[in-house]
Coordinates of C-alpha atoms and ligand atoms in Angstrom, one line a residue:
M20 CA -84.2 -83.7 8.4
L21 CA -83.3 -87.3 9.6
N22 CA -84.0 -89.9 6.9
P23 CA -84.6 -93.2 8.8
D24 CA -84.9 -95.2 5.5
R25 CA -81.5 -93.9 4.3
F26 CA -80.0 -94.7 7.7
L27 CA -81.4 -98.3 7.6
S28 CA -80.3 -98.7 4.0
D29 CA -76.8 -97.7 4.9
L30 CA -76.7 -100.3 7.7
H31 CA -77.9 -103.0 5.4
T32 CA -75.3 -102.0 2.8
L33 CA -72.5 -102.0 5.4
R34 CA -73.6 -105.5 6.5
R35 CA -72.9 -106.7 3.0
F36 CA -69.1 -106.2 3.6
G37 CA -68.1 -109.5 5.1
A38 CA -71.7 -110.9 5.2
S39 CA -71.4 -114.4 6.7
G40 CA -73.3 -117.2 8.5
V41 CA -76.9 -117.1 9.6
G42 CA -79.1 -114.1 9.9
R43 CA -77.2 -110.8 9.4
G44 CA -73.8 -112.1 10.6
V45 CA -70.5 -110.6 9.5
R46 CA -66.8 -111.5 9.4
R47 CA -65.0 -108.1 9.1
P48 CA -61.8 -108.2 11.2
A49 CA -59.5 -105.2 11.2
Y50 CA -57.5 -104.7 8.0
S51 CA -59.2 -107.7 6.2
D52 CA -60.5 -107.1 2.6
P53 CA -64.1 -106.6 3.7
D54 CA -63.0 -104.2 6.5
I55 CA -60.9 -102.1 4.1
A56 CA -63.6 -102.1 1.4
A57 CA -66.2 -101.2 4.0
R58 CA -64.1 -98.2 5.2
E59 CA -63.6 -97.0 1.6
W60 CA -67.4 -97.2 1.1
I61 CA -68.0 -95.3 4.4
A62 CA -65.5 -92.7 3.3
A63 CA -67.4 -92.2 0.0
R64 CA -70.7 -91.8 2.0
M65 CA -69.0 -89.3 4.3
A66 CA -68.0 -87.2 1.2
E67 CA -71.5 -87.4 -0.2
A68 CA -72.7 -86.1 3.2
G69 CA -70.4 -83.1 2.9
L70 CA -67.8 -84.3 5.4
R71 CA -64.1 -84.5 4.6
P72 CA -63.0 -88.2 4.7
H73 CA -59.6 -88.6 6.5
F74 CA -57.8 -91.9 7.3
D75 CA -55.0 -91.7 9.8
D76 CA -52.0 -94.1 10.0
M77 CA -53.9 -96.7 12.0
G78 CA -56.7 -96.8 9.5
N79 CA -59.1 -94.9 11.8
L80 CA -61.5 -93.2 9.4
F81 CA -62.8 -89.7 10.3
G82 CA -65.4 -87.7 8.4
L83 CA -64.5 -84.1 9.3
A84 CA -67.2 -81.4 9.5
P85 CA -66.5 -78.5 7.1
G86 CA -64.7 -75.4 8.3
D87 CA -62.2 -75.0 11.2
A88 CA -64.7 -74.6 14.0
S89 CA -64.8 -77.1 16.8
S90 CA -67.2 -80.0 16.1
L91 CA -68.9 -82.7 18.1
L92 CA -67.5 -86.2 17.2
L93 CA -70.0 -89.0 16.9
G94 CA -69.1 -92.6 15.9
S95 CA -67.9 -96.0 16.9
H96 CA -66.1 -98.8 14.9
S97 CA -66.8 -100.8 11.7
D98 CA -64.5 -103.8 12.2
S99 CA -66.0 -106.9 13.7
Q100 CA -65.2 -109.9 15.8
P101 CA -64.1 -113.1 14.0
E102 CA -67.8 -114.0 14.1
G103 CA -69.8 -110.8 14.6
G104 CA -73.2 -109.2 14.3
W105 CA -74.2 -106.6 11.8
L106 CA -74.8 -103.8 14.4
D107 CA -71.8 -104.0 16.8
G108 CA -70.0 -100.8 16.1
A109 CA -71.7 -100.4 12.7
L110 CA -74.8 -98.9 14.3
G111 CA -72.8 -96.1 15.9
V112 CA -71.0 -95.2 12.7
M113 CA -74.0 -95.1 10.4
A114 CA -76.2 -93.3 13.0
A115 CA -73.4 -90.7 13.4
L116 CA -73.3 -90.2 9.6
E117 CA -77.1 -89.8 9.4
V118 CA -77.0 -87.2 12.2
A119 CA -74.1 -85.4 10.6
R120 CA -76.2 -85.0 7.5
C121 CA -78.8 -83.1 9.5
V122 CA -77.0 -81.5 12.5
P123 CA -74.3 -78.9 11.7
G124 CA -71.0 -79.1 13.6
V125 CA -70.9 -82.9 13.7
S126 CA -67.9 -85.0 12.6
V127 CA -67.9 -88.8 12.3
V128 CA -65.4 -91.5 13.1
S129 CA -65.0 -95.2 12.5
F130 CA -62.2 -96.4 14.7
Q131 CA -60.0 -99.3 13.6
D132 CA -59.6 -102.7 15.4
E133 CA -61.9 -101.9 18.3
E134 CA -62.7 -105.7 18.3
G135 CA -59.1 -106.4 19.1
R136 CA -57.8 -108.7 16.4
F137 CA -54.5 -107.3 17.7
G138 CA -55.2 -106.1 21.2
A139 CA -58.4 -104.3 22.3
T140 CA -59.8 -101.0 21.0
T141 CA -56.4 -100.6 19.3
G142 CA -57.3 -97.8 16.9
S143 CA -58.6 -95.4 19.5
A144 CA -55.9 -96.5 21.9
V145 CA -53.2 -95.2 19.5
W146 CA -55.3 -92.1 18.6
S147 CA -55.7 -91.2 22.3
G148 CA -52.0 -91.9 23.2
Q149 CA -52.9 -94.9 25.4
I150 CA -50.3 -96.8 23.4
S151 CA -47.7 -95.7 20.8
Q152 CA -47.9 -96.6 17.1
A153 CA -44.7 -98.6 17.6
E154 CA -46.2 -100.6 20.5
A155 CA -49.3 -101.3 18.5
D156 CA -47.3 -102.4 15.4
A157 CA -45.7 -105.1 17.5
F158 CA -49.0 -106.6 18.5
T159 CA -49.8 -109.9 16.7
D160 CA -53.1 -111.7 16.0
H161 CA -53.6 -115.4 16.9
D162 CA -52.0 -116.4 13.6
G163 CA -48.9 -114.4 14.3
V164 CA -49.6 -111.6 11.9
S165 CA -48.3 -108.2 13.3
L166 CA -50.5 -105.1 13.3
G167 CA -47.7 -103.3 11.5
R168 CA -47.9 -105.7 8.6
A169 CA -51.7 -105.8 8.5
R170 CA -52.1 -102.0 8.5
S171 CA -49.6 -101.7 5.7
R172 CA -52.5 -103.0 3.5
M173 CA -54.1 -99.5 4.0
E174 CA -50.9 -97.7 3.1
G175 CA -51.4 -94.8 0.8
L176 CA -54.9 -94.1 2.3
S177 CA -53.5 -92.2 5.3
S178 CA -53.6 -88.4 5.4
G179 CA -51.7 -88.4 8.7
P180 CA -52.9 -87.7 12.3
V181 CA -56.2 -86.0 13.2
D182 CA -55.8 -83.5 16.0
P183 CA -58.2 -84.4 18.9
S184 CA -58.4 -80.7 19.9
R185 CA -60.7 -80.0 16.9
F186 CA -63.5 -81.9 18.7
S187 CA -65.6 -80.6 21.7
G188 CA -66.6 -84.1 22.8
F189 CA -67.5 -87.6 21.7
M190 CA -70.9 -89.5 21.7
E191 CA -71.1 -93.2 20.8
L192 CA -74.4 -95.0 20.1
H193 CA -73.9 -98.8 20.5
I194 CA -76.1 -101.9 21.0
E195 CA -76.3 -102.9 24.6
Q196 CA -75.0 -106.4 23.8
G197 CA -76.7 -107.6 27.0
P198 CA -80.1 -108.7 28.3
V199 CA -81.4 -105.7 30.3
L200 CA -83.3 -103.5 27.8
D201 CA -84.7 -106.6 26.1
R202 CA -85.8 -108.1 29.4
D203 CA -87.3 -104.8 30.8
G204 CA -88.9 -103.9 27.5
K205 CA -87.2 -100.4 27.4
R206 CA -86.3 -98.6 24.2
A207 CA -82.8 -97.1 25.1
A208 CA -80.3 -96.7 27.9
V209 CA -78.0 -93.8 28.8
V210 CA -74.7 -95.2 29.9
T211 CA -73.4 -94.3 33.4
D212 CA -69.9 -95.8 33.2
I213 CA -67.8 -98.3 31.3
V214 CA -66.1 -101.2 33.0
G215 CA -62.3 -101.6 33.2
I216 CA -60.6 -104.7 31.7
R217 CA -57.5 -106.8 32.2
D218 CA -56.4 -109.3 29.5
M219 CA -53.3 -111.5 29.3
M220 CA -52.1 -114.8 27.9
V221 CA -51.1 -117.7 30.3
T222 CA -49.1 -120.8 29.4
F223 CA -48.8 -124.1 31.3
D224 CA -46.0 -126.4 30.0
G225 CA -46.1 -130.1 31.0
E226 CA -44.9 -133.1 29.2
Q227 CA -46.1 -134.2 25.7
N228 CA -46.4 -138.0 25.7
H229 CA -48.3 -141.0 24.3
A230 CA -52.0 -141.0 25.1
G231 CA -52.1 -144.8 25.2
T232 CA -49.1 -145.8 27.2
T233 CA -48.7 -143.0 29.7
P234 CA -50.4 -143.9 33.0
M235 CA -52.6 -141.2 34.4
H236 CA -50.6 -140.7 37.5
L237 CA -47.4 -140.1 35.5
R238 CA -48.8 -137.5 33.2
R239 CA -48.1 -133.8 33.2
D240 CA -51.1 -133.0 31.0
A241 CA -51.2 -129.3 30.2
F242 CA -54.9 -129.3 29.5
R243 CA -55.7 -130.8 32.9
A244 CA -53.7 -128.0 34.4
L245 CA -55.9 -125.5 32.6
A246 CA -59.0 -127.4 33.6
Q247 CA -57.9 -127.5 37.3
F248 CA -57.0 -123.7 37.1
S249 CA -60.4 -122.8 35.8
A250 CA -62.3 -124.8 38.4
L251 CA -60.1 -123.6 41.3
L252 CA -60.5 -119.9 40.2
E253 CA -64.3 -120.1 40.6
D254 CA -63.6 -120.9 44.3
R255 CA -60.7 -118.5 44.8
L256 CA -62.6 -115.5 43.4
R257 CA -65.9 -116.1 45.2
N258 CA -65.3 -113.6 48.0
V259 CA -63.9 -110.9 45.8
V260 CA -66.3 -110.6 42.9
T261 CA -69.9 -109.2 42.6
P262 CA -72.7 -110.6 40.4
Q263 CA -71.6 -108.1 37.7
T264 CA -67.9 -109.1 37.7
V265 CA -67.0 -111.3 34.7
W266 CA -63.9 -113.4 33.8
T267 CA -63.4 -115.4 30.6
I268 CA -61.0 -117.9 29.1
G269 CA -62.0 -117.4 25.5
H270 CA -59.0 -118.5 23.5
V271 CA -57.3 -121.8 24.1
S272 CA -54.6 -123.5 22.1
L273 CA -53.2 -126.9 23.0
H274 CA -50.0 -128.2 21.6
P275 CA -49.8 -130.4 19.6
N276 CA -53.6 -130.6 19.6
A277 CA -53.8 -134.2 18.6
S278 CA -56.1 -137.0 19.8
S279 CA -53.4 -139.5 20.7
I280 CA -51.0 -137.1 22.3
V281 CA -51.0 -135.9 25.9
P282 CA -50.8 -132.1 25.4
G283 CA -47.5 -130.7 26.6
R284 CA -48.6 -127.1 26.3
A285 CA -51.8 -125.2 27.0
R286 CA -51.8 -121.5 26.1
F287 CA -54.9 -119.5 26.9
S288 CA -56.4 -116.0 27.2
M289 CA -57.4 -114.8 30.7
Q290 CA -59.7 -111.8 30.7
W291 CA -61.6 -110.1 33.5
R292 CA -63.7 -107.0 33.8
D293 CA -65.2 -104.9 36.6
R294 CA -66.3 -101.3 37.4
D295 CA -63.9 -101.1 40.3
P296 CA -60.1 -100.8 39.6
E297 CA -59.2 -102.0 43.1
R298 CA -61.2 -105.2 42.5
L299 CA -59.5 -105.7 39.1
G300 CA -56.1 -105.6 41.0
R301 CA -57.2 -108.0 43.6
M302 CA -58.5 -110.4 40.9
E303 CA -55.1 -110.2 39.2
N304 CA -53.3 -111.3 42.3
I305 CA -55.7 -114.2 42.8
I306 CA -55.4 -115.3 39.2
R307 CA -51.6 -115.3 39.2
A308 CA -51.5 -117.1 42.6
T309 CA -54.0 -119.7 41.5
A310 CA -52.0 -120.4 38.3
R311 CA -48.8 -120.7 40.4
E312 CA -50.5 -123.1 42.8
V313 CA -51.6 -125.4 40.0
A314 CA -48.2 -125.3 38.3
D315 CA -46.3 -126.1 41.5
G316 CA -48.8 -128.8 42.5
G317 CA -48.5 -130.6 39.2
G318 CA -44.9 -129.9 38.2
F319 CA -45.8 -127.6 35.3
E320 CA -43.8 -124.6 34.0
L321 CA -45.9 -121.4 34.1
S322 CA -45.5 -118.2 32.1
F323 CA -47.6 -115.0 31.8
G324 CA -47.8 -112.8 28.7
S325 CA -47.8 -109.0 29.0
M326 CA -51.0 -107.8 30.5
F327 CA -53.4 -105.3 28.6
G328 CA -55.5 -103.1 30.8
L329 CA -58.0 -100.2 30.6
E330 CA -59.4 -98.5 33.6
P331 CA -63.1 -98.0 34.2
V332 CA -64.4 -94.6 33.0
G333 CA -67.4 -92.4 33.9
M334 CA -69.5 -90.5 31.4
D335 CA -69.3 -86.7 31.0
P336 CA -72.3 -85.1 33.0
R337 CA -73.1 -82.5 30.3
L338 CA -73.1 -84.9 27.4
R339 CA -74.9 -87.5 29.4
R340 CA -77.5 -84.9 30.3
A341 CA -78.0 -84.2 26.6
L342 CA -78.6 -87.9 26.0
E343 CA -81.1 -88.1 28.9
Q344 CA -83.0 -85.1 27.6
G345 CA -83.0 -86.6 24.1
A346 CA -84.3 -89.9 25.4
Q347 CA -87.0 -88.2 27.4
E348 CA -88.0 -86.2 24.4
V349 CA -88.1 -89.2 22.0
C350 CA -89.4 -92.0 24.1
G351 CA -90.7 -90.6 27.4
D352 CA -89.9 -92.8 30.3
E353 CA -89.1 -95.9 28.2
W354 CA -85.4 -95.6 28.8
L355 CA -83.1 -96.3 31.7
H356 CA -79.5 -95.8 33.0
L357 CA -77.0 -98.7 32.5
P358 CA -73.3 -99.4 33.1
S359 CA -71.5 -100.9 30.2
G360 CA -70.1 -104.4 30.7
A361 CA -68.7 -104.2 27.2
L362 CA -65.6 -102.2 26.3
H363 CA -65.9 -99.3 23.8
D364 CA -63.7 -96.8 22.1
A365 CA -65.3 -94.1 24.3
T366 CA -63.0 -95.5 27.1
N367 CA -59.9 -94.3 25.2
V368 CA -61.5 -91.1 23.8
A369 CA -62.3 -90.2 27.5
R370 CA -58.6 -89.5 27.9
L371 CA -58.9 -86.7 25.4
M372 CA -62.4 -85.1 25.8
P373 CA -65.8 -85.4 27.4
V374 CA -67.6 -88.6 26.3
A375 CA -71.1 -90.1 26.6
M376 CA -72.8 -93.3 25.3
L377 CA -76.3 -94.4 24.4
F378 CA -77.5 -98.0 24.1
A379 CA -80.1 -99.6 21.8
P380 CA -81.6 -103.0 22.8
S381 CA -80.2 -106.3 21.7
I382 CA -82.8 -109.0 20.9
G383 CA -82.3 -111.8 23.4
G384 CA -79.3 -109.9 24.8
R385 CA -77.1 -111.6 22.1
S386 CA -74.0 -110.2 20.6
H387 CA -70.5 -111.2 19.3
C388 CA -72.4 -113.9 17.3
F389 CA -74.2 -114.0 13.9
E390 CA -77.6 -113.9 15.6
E391 CA -77.0 -110.4 17.0
D392 CA -80.0 -108.2 16.1
T393 CA -82.2 -105.2 17.1
E394 CA -85.8 -104.3 16.1
E395 CA -85.6 -101.7 13.3
A396 CA -88.0 -99.5 15.2
D397 CA -85.5 -99.4 18.1
L398 CA -82.7 -98.5 15.7
I399 CA -84.7 -95.5 14.6
T400 CA -85.5 -94.5 18.1
A401 CA -81.8 -94.6 19.0
L402 CA -81.0 -92.5 16.0
R403 CA -83.6 -89.9 17.0
I404 CA -82.2 -89.7 20.5
L405 CA -78.7 -89.3 19.3
A406 CA -79.7 -86.5 16.9
A407 CA -81.6 -84.7 19.7
A408 CA -78.7 -85.0 22.0
A409 CA -76.2 -83.9 19.3
T410 CA -78.3 -80.9 18.5
R411 CA -78.2 -79.9 22.2
A412 CA -74.5 -80.7 22.8
S413 CA -73.2 -79.0 19.6
A414 CA -75.3 -75.9 20.4
Q415 CA -74.0 -75.8 24.0
A416 CA -70.4 -76.2 22.7
M417 CA -70.7 -73.2 20.4
Ligands
LIG27 O1 -65.1 -107.0 24.1 C1 -65.8 -106.0 24.1 O2 -66.3 -105.5 25.1 C2 -65.9 -105.2 22.8 O3 -67.2 -105.5 22.3 N1 -64.9 -105.4 21.9
LIG28 MN1 -68.4 -102.7 19.7
LIG29 MN1 -67.7 -105.9 20.1

């Protein structure tokens, strides 16, 4: 029998690992002390629930259903953004655990580094073979720490790889992290598809110089190149994008980043997302051409880092149907279909097995911030839908 109080208590306990900032914010980046401590606590809760905790070499934590029969995998991730909310990922892991306590044939997972301290959805990307362990180990965070070095902090916990063929499918409950459910007053969403993403670092190199004595017309100011690139891009992308297309310059570092020095270098992240792979490709061409136009026009050196990409994925019709029936059963017509503008581990897992996703509302549509929150009644509704769907899906898989 589902125990909503136990589920909510688990969520509040998990939030305490890396509790930060206002509200229920967290700082729990992959392989940090709070992340590792949280994973060890989740492993203990898995064991109490009758699952077999199993860390793999990446630090992905599985709670394996007893016996050798195929099981349905439920879960998400428990690492957070540098400034994150208490529910992003955590909701899916703790709801999966509560369902596994009540529905036979359910295993649980908390993937590592979904939030991309080192890349994006790195733990499930390695597990699904999207990238090799060696490739992942070479990734570095913005402080230059390699994933290989960071994950060595979990050395000794690993029991080796988990074979994906032991699972019949994957379902992930996640907060919407957007405004639609909150705006429309709906209780849940069944996801139709997950956007694709492209992400790369770009560098403009100009000329470092004195901020007081260098006339404006003689400057090769790398920040101004970045500003001009960003403004020009709005215009160049206009005829290619839709209202749902997004692009973000989220990380910027200026060198030497001093008030009295004209910056000689601007290094920044360029990320874009869309549901159409062909549009992602056209955007890449425009982004590269616009950066080149700015560099040539202002006498800057231009360099591009390696590009990370994931393709858009659709949801499995059978598992999606189980979520739709679960939603209808639990909250009548108070649910809808939504595409996911956020990336999720389900994108990588879809390479291995059928996947489907369920969203719970985000208050004010806020996420990737300390203010992220969801009404507790909506958390319980989502739990009930996930349990109803898992009951159907695991029965069908037998
Ligand atoms: O960025 C994303 O979409 C995910 O929340 N990491
Ligand atoms: Mn997430
Ligand atoms: Mn996130």
